[in-house]
XYZ file of C-alpha atoms in Angstrom:
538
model
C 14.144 121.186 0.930
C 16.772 118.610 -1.311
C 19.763 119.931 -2.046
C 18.639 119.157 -6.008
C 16.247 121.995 -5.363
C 17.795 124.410 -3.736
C 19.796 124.583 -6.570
C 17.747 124.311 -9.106
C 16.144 127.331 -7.625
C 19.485 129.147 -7.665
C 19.520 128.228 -11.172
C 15.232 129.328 -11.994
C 15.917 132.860 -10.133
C 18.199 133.549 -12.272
C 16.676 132.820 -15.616
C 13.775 134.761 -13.590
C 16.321 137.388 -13.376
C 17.281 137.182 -17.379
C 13.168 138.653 -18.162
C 12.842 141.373 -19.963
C 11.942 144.785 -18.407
C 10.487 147.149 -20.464
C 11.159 149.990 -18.001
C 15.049 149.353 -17.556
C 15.712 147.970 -20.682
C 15.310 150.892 -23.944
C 16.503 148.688 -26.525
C 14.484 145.536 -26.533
C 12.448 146.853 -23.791
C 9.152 147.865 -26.141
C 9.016 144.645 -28.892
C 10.500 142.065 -26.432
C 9.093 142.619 -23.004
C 8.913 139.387 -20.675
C 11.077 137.341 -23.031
C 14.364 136.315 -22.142
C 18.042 137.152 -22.976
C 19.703 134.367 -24.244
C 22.691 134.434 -21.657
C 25.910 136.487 -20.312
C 28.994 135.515 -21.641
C 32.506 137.396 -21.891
C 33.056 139.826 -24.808
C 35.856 137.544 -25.776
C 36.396 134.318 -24.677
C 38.146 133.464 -21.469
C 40.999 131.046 -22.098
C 43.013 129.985 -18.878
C 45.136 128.168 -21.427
C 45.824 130.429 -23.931
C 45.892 133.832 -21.199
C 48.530 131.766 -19.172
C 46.040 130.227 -16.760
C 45.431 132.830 -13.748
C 43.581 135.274 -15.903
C 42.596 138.901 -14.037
C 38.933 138.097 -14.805
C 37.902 141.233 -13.612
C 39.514 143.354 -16.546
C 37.323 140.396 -18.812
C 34.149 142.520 -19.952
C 30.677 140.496 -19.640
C 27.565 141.194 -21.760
C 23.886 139.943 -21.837
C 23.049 138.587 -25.216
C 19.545 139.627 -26.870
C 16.291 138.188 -25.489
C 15.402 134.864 -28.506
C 12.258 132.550 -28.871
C 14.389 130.033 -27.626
C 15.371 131.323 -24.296
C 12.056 131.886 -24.161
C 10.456 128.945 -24.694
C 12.767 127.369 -22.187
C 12.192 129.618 -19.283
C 8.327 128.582 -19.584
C 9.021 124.983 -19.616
C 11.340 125.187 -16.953
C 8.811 127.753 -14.679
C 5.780 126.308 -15.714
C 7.567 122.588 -14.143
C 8.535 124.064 -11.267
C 5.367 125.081 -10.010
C 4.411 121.881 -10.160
C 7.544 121.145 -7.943
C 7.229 123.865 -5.065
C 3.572 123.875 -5.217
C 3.880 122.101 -1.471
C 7.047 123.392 -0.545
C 6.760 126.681 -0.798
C 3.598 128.029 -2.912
C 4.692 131.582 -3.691
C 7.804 130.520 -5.412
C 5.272 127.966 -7.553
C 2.732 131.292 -8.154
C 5.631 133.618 -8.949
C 6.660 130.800 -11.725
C 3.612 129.748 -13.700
C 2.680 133.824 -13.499
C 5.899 134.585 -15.035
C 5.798 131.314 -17.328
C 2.138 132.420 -18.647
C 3.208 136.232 -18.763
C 6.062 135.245 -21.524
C 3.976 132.800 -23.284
C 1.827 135.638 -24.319
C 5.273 137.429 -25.194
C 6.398 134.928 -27.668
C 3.370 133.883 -29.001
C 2.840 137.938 -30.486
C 5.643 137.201 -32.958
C 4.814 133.375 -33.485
C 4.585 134.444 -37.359
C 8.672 135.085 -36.791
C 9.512 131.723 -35.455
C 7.796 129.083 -37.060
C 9.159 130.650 -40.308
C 12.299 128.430 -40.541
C 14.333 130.347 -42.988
C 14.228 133.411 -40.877
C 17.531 134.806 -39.799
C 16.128 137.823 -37.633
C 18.615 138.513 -34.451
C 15.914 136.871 -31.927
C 15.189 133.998 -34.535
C 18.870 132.128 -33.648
C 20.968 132.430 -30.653
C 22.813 135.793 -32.346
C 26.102 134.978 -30.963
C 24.467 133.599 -27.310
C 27.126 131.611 -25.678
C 26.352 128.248 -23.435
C 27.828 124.982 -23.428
C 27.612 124.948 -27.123
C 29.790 127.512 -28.124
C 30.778 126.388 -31.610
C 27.326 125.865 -32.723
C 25.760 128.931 -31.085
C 28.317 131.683 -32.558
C 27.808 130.271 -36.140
C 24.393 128.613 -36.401
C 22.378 128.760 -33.772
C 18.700 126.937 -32.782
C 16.947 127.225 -36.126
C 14.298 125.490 -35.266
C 12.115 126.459 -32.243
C 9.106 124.207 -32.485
C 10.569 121.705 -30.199
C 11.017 124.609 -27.696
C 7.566 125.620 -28.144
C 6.133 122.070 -28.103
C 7.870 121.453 -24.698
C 7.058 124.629 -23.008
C 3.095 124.356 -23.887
C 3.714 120.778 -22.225
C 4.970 121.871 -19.122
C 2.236 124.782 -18.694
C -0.528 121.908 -19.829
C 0.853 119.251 -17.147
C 0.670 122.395 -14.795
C -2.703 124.004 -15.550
C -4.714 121.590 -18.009
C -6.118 124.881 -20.160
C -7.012 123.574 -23.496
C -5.485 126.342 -24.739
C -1.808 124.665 -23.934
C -3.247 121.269 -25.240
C -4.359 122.254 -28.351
C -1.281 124.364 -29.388
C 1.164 121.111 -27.793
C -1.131 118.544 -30.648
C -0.761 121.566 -33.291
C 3.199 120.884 -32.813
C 3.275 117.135 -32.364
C 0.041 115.291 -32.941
C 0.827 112.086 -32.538
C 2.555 112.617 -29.381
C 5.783 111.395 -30.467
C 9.412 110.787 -29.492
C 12.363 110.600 -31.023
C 12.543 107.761 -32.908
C 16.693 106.822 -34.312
C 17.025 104.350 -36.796
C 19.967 103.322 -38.689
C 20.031 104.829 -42.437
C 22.986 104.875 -44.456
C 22.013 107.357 -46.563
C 22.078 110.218 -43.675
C 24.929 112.237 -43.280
C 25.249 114.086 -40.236
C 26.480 117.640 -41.277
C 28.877 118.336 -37.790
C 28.227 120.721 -36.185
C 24.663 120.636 -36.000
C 24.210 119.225 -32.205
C 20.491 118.041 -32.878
C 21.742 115.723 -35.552
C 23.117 112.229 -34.366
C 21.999 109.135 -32.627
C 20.287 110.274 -29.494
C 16.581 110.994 -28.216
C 16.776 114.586 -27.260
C 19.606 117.099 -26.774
C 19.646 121.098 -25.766
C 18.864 121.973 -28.994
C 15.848 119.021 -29.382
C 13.301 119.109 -27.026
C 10.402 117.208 -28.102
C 11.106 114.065 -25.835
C 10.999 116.694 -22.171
C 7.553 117.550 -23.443
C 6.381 114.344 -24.713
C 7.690 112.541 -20.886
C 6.355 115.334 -19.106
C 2.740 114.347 -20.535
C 3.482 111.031 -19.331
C 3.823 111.763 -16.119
C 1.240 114.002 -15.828
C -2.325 113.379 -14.958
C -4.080 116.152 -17.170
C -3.690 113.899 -20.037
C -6.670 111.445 -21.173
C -6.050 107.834 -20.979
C -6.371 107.740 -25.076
C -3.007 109.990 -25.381
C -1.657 107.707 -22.042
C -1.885 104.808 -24.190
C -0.198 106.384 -27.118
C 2.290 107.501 -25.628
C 3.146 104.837 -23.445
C 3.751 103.160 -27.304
C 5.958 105.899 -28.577
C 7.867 105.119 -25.400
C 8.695 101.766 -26.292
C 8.890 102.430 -30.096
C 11.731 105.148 -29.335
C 13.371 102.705 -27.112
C 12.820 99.320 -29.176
C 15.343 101.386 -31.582
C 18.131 101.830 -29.059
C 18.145 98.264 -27.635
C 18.327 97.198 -31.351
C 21.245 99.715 -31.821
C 22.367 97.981 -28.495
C 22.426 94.232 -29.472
C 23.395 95.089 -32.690
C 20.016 94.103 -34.380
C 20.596 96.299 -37.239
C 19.977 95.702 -41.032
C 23.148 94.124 -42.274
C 24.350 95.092 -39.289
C 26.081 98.278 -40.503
C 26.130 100.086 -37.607
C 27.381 97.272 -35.088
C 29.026 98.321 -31.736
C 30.761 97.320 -28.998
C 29.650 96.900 -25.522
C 26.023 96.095 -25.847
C 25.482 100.569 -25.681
C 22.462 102.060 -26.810
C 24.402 104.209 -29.754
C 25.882 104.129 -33.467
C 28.442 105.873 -35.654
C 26.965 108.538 -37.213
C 27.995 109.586 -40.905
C 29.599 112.838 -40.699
C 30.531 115.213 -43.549
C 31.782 118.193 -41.238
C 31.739 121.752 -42.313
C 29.809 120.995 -44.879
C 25.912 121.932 -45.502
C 22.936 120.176 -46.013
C 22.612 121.034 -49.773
C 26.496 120.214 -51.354
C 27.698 116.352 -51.521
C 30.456 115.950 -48.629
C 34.016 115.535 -50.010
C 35.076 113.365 -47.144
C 32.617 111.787 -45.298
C 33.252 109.267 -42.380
C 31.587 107.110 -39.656
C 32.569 108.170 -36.104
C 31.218 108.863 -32.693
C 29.666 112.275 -32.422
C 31.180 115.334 -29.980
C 29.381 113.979 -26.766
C 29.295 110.933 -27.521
C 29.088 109.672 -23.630
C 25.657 112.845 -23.701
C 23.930 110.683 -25.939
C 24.648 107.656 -24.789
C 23.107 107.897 -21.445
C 20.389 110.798 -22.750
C 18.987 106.886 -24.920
C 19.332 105.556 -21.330
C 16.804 107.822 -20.108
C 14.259 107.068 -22.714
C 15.244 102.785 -22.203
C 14.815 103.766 -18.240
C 10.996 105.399 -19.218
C 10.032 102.306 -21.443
C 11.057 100.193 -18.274
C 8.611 102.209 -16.233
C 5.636 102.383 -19.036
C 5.980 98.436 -19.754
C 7.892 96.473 -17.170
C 9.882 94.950 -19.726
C 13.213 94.199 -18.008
C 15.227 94.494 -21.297
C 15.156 97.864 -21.258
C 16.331 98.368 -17.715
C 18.850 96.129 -18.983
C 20.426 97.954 -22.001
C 19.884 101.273 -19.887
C 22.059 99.836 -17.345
C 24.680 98.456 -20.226
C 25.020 102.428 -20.747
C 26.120 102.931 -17.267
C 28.374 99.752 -17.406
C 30.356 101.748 -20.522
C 30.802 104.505 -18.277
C 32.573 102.842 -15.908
C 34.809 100.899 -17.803
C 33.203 98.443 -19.496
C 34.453 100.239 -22.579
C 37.040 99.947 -25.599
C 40.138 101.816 -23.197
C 38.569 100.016 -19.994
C 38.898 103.754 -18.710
C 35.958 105.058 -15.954
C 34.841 108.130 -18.150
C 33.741 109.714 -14.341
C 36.002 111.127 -11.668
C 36.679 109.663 -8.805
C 34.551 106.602 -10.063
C 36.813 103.359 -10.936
C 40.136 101.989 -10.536
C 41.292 103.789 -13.976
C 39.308 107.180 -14.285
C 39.102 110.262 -16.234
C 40.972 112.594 -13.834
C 41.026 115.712 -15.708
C 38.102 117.088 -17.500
C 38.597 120.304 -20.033
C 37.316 122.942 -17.620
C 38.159 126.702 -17.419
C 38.744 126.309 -13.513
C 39.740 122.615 -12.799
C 42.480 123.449 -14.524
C 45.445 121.432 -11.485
C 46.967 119.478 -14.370
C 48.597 122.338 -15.771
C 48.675 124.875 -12.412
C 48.141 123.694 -9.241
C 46.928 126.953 -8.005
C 43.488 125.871 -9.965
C 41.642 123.282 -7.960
C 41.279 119.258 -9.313
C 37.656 118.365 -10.726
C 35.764 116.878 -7.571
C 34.525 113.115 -7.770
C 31.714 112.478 -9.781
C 31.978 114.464 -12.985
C 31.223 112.474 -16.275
C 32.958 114.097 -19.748
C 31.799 113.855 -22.858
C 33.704 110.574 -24.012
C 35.150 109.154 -27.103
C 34.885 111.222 -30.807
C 35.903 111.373 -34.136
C 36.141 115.218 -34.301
C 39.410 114.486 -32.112
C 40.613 113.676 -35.126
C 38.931 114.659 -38.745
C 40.747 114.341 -41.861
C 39.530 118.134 -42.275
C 42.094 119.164 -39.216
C 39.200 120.296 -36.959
C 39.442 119.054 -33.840
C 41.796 120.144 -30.418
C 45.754 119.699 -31.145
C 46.223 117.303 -28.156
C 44.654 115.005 -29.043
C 45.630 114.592 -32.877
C 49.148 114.947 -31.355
C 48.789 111.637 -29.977
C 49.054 110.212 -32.854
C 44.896 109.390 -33.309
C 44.029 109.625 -36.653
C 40.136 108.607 -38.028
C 40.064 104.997 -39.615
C 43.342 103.768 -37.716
C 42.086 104.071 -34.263
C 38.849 102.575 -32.986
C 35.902 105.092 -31.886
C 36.260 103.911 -28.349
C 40.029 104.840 -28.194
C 39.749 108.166 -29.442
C 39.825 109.899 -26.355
C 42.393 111.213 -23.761
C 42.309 112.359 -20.381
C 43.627 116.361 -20.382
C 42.125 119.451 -19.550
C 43.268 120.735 -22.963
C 41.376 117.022 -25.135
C 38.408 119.833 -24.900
C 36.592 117.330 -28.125
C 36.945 114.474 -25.977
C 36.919 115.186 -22.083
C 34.391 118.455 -22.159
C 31.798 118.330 -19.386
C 28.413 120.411 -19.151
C 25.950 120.697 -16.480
C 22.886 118.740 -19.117
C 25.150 116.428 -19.109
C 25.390 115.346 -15.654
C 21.868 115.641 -15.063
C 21.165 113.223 -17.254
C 23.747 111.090 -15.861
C 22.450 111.750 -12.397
C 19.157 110.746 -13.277
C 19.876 107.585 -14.898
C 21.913 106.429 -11.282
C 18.935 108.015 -9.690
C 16.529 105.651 -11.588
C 18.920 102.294 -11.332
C 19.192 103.062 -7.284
C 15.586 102.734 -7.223
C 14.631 99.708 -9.656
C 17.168 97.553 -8.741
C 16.671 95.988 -5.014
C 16.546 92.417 -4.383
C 15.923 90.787 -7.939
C 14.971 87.007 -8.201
C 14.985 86.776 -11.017
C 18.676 88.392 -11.680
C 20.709 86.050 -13.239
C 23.829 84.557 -11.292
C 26.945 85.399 -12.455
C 30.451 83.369 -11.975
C 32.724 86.328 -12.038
C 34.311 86.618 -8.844
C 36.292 89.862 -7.565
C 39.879 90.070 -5.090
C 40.946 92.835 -4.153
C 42.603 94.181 -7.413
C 40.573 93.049 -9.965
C 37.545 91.110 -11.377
C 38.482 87.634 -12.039
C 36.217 85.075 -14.757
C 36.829 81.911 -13.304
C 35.877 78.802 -15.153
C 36.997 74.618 -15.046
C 39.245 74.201 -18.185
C 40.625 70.938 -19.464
C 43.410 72.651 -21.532
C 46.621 73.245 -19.795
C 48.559 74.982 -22.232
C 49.019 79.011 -24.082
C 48.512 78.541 -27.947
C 48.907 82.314 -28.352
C 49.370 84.649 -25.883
C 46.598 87.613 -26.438
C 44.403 85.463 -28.837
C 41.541 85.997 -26.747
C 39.255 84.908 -29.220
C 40.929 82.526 -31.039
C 41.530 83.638 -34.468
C 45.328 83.160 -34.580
C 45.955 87.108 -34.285
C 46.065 89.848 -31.491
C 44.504 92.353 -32.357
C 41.772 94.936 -30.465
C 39.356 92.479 -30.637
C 40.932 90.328 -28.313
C 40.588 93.131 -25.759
C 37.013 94.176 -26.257
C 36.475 90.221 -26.020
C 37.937 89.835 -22.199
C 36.569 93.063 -21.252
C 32.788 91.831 -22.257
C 33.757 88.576 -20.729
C 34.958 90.025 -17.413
C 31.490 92.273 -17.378
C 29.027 90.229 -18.347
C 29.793 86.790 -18.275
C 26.420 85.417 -18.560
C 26.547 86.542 -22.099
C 30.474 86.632 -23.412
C 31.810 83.909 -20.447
C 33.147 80.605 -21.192
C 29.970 79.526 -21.004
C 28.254 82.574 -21.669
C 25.322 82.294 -24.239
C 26.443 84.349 -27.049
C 27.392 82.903 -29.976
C 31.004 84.848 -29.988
C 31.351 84.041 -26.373
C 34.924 83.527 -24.829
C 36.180 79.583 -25.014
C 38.450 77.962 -21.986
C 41.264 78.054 -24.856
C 40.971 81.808 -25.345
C 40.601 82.544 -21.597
C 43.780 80.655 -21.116
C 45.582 82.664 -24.182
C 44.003 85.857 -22.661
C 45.815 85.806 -19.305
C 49.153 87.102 -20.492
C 49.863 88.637 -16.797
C 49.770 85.223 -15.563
C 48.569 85.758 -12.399
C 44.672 86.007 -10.558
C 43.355 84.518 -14.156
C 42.009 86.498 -16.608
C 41.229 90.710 -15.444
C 40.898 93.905 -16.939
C 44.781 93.964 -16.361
C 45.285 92.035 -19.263
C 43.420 93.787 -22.000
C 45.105 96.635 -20.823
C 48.194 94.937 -21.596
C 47.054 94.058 -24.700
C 46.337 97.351 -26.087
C 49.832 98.450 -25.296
C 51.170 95.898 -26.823
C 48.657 96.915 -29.848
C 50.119 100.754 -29.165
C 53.507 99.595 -29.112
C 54.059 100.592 -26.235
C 55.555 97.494 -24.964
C 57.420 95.229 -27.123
C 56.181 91.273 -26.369
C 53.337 89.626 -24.448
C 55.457 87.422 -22.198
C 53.482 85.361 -19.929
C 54.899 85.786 -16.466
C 54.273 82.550 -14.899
């Protein structure tokens, strides 16, 4: 058996575990039986930071929150898949799931009258204080809405068993076999903290997309519903590669570095229902999650259509992770010659106690955000001690690398998966291409080098990257896409704000090895102030 399995089995026996038992359990016991507690969590929160690191955890009290629909819901989808998974392997551990998936489907659907009321605030309705990666949003608002839930679990048990009975209740939920589809719209204002809201296809909180992919993998679906939703696929995903090359009305929502994402409008702490009194465009908590969560859905239109664009943009995602970003930073450990080294973490905690361990090689954090820095205060103290403020720093820059940045450098285990599967999917699409095009970026030993013939000879302004007779961040983002995809931003690249031989010249303020990643490094601290001239060292 993988190693992915074995642990995700660790992981299923123990939401297995989390079932209600009506003859240990007095209190939800009788209403509740084969649902599922929401999770264990501490009575109070464990803080290394705040406790002085080496906490006795074993004086820290744990409880099991109350069984909800959306625990529920979850379990299924997650059983009802993995019988599908072990059915070979091992076909007891496949029975045990889809009997247990089926046994709390029954559960939850004798108080579906409770949970597809929306304005119901009943203790199993919402999270009631549950506690996962999502603390914030759990202990104050919780899942309201658990028709996603329920559309993805009746999914799963359809893919696995074909009844009708799943089918019928999935096309009740979603009948046109939808996904997510983002599209730019000024007037939407994203009311933080709300973690469904934003520019991505799914997230823990929206799970339409799991069921809708799940159906197109399976084959218990007709061809009719194959063919719509192989065109839902590439509708969802048409959105994010026109988020990704910036073909946007008016182009409102342009970004840097070709990824699948936008600003979103944020009016935080406020509700739905009351006109925000500040209100600002920013990259969402997570803003790496969503990022590669749109890569997933790109990777899926690849698959349905064989359109290479969208195995392009998807793999423009991973390129941002790994430094083909605004700070030129590798947003995974271990991963690059500049990395993230120290995610916020309640055990790789080394930066501030080396009796914790480091974070091991490989972990991807959450990434740039504007809640590092909202004009309402919220956001961690680190970082707005930096000096970031909203609307003087760019969204890319509003990040650092500490175990304490917890807005910006926050890792969770959906996270990674998703980040796993999109290297999964690139290390098996992308063999021997043809029909790749050839690049002219060469690499030495300490950096990647654009090399191109020039006729000029002569600096007109050292840093003016793009000619405009001013440094500014621009001139950074400019080498940086040059550098990674020259086909596009090189001298002779085929974008219309490509790089020219006179701004790769005025770019190479290092003066040595031509123009690298080096030098819009040294750029931005010149931007930062951080050093005082940009002397070329010839």
């Amino acid at each position: 058996m993988s190693d992915i399995l074995e642990e995700a089995r660790y992981e299923l026996e123990f939401m297995l575990d989390m079932v209600v038992d009506p003859e240990t359990d007095s209190i939800w016991g009788e209403d509740y039986s084969d649902m599922v507690y929401h999770g264990v969590k501490y009575m109070k929160s464990y803080k290394p930071v705040d406790l002085g690191l080496i906490a006795d955890k074993g004086s820290l009290k744990r409880i099991v929150d109350p069984p909800t629909y959306a625990a529920t819901f979850d379990m299924i989808a997650c059983a009802a898949q993995a019988a599908r998974l072990w059915e070979k392997e091992d076909p007891d551990f496949a029975a045990e799931c889809l009997k247990q998936a089926e046994s709390s489907w029954k559960a939850v659907k004798r108080h579906e009258k409770e949970w597809t009321d929306r304005s119901i605030r009943d203790k199993n309705f919402a999270s009631h204080l549950g506690c996962n990666s999502f603390d914030l949003y759990d202990t104050s608002i919780g899942d309201y809405n658990i028709n996603d839930e329920a559309y993805w679990a009746a999914c799963e048990l359809f893919a696995t068993t074909g009844d009708k009975e799943y089918y019928d209740q999935l096309i009740s939920f979603n009948p046109d076999l939808s996904l997510t589809e983002c599209v730019p719209d000024l007037s939407d204002v994203i009311f933080m903290p709300y973690p469904e809201d934003g520019f991505k296809a799914f997230c823990e909180t929206d799970t339409y997309d799991f069921g809708t992919l799940s159906l197109y993998l399976s084959d218990k679906i007709s061809e009719d519903d194959r063919k719509l939703i192989n065109v839902n696929i590439g509708k969802s995903a048409d959105n994010f590669v026109a988020a990704a090359a910036n073909d946007v009305k008016d182009n409102e929502y342009a970004n840097a570095m070709d990824i699948p994402y936008r600003q979103v409008q944020c009016g935080f702490g406020l509700d739905q229902y009351s006109y925000p009194a500040d209100r600002w465009d920013t990259y969402e908590y997570g803003s790496n999650s969503s990022i590669v969560n749109n890569a997933v859905v790109m990777a899926y239109a690849y698959d349905a259509t064989g359109d290479v664009k969208y195995r392009e943009y998807a793999g423009y995602a991973l390129d941002y992770f790994f430094g083909r970003n605004g700070l030129g930073i590798s947003y995974v450990t271990g991963y690059g010659t500049y990395h993230t080294n120290n995610p916020s973490s309640c055990f790789w905690l080394n930066e501030l106690d080396s009796r914790y361990p480091k974070a091991p090689n490989g972990v991807i954090v959450g990434g740039p955000t504007g809640l590092s820095g909202c004009p309402d205060g919220v956001g961690d103290d680190l970082v707005k001690g930096l000096g970031m403020h909203l609307g003087e720093i760019p969204d890319q820059q509003l990040y650092a690398d500490s175990v304490e940045a917890w807005t910006c450098n926050s890792v969770t285990p959906q996270w990674q998966a998703a980040f796993a599967w999109m290297l999964s999917f690139f290390e098996n699409n992308m063999g021997n291409d043809e029909d790749a095009p050839v690049t002219t970026a060469t690499t030495t030993s300490t950096a990647t080098t654009a090399t191109a013939a020039t006729s000029e000879t002569s600096v007109i302004m050292a840093g003016d990257a793009n000619c405009d007779a001013q440094v500014d961040m621009g001139d950074a983002v400019l080498i940086m896409q040059a550098l990674a995809n020259p086909n596009k931003f090189g001298v002779t690249g085929s974008d219309e704000h490509h790089i020219t031989q006179q701004g790769a010249l005025n770019a190479d303020v290092i003066g040595k090895d031509g123009m690298t990643n080096e030098d819009a490094v040294t750029i931005q601290k010149y931007l930062l102030k951080l050093i005082t001239s940009l002397q070329i060292d010839k």
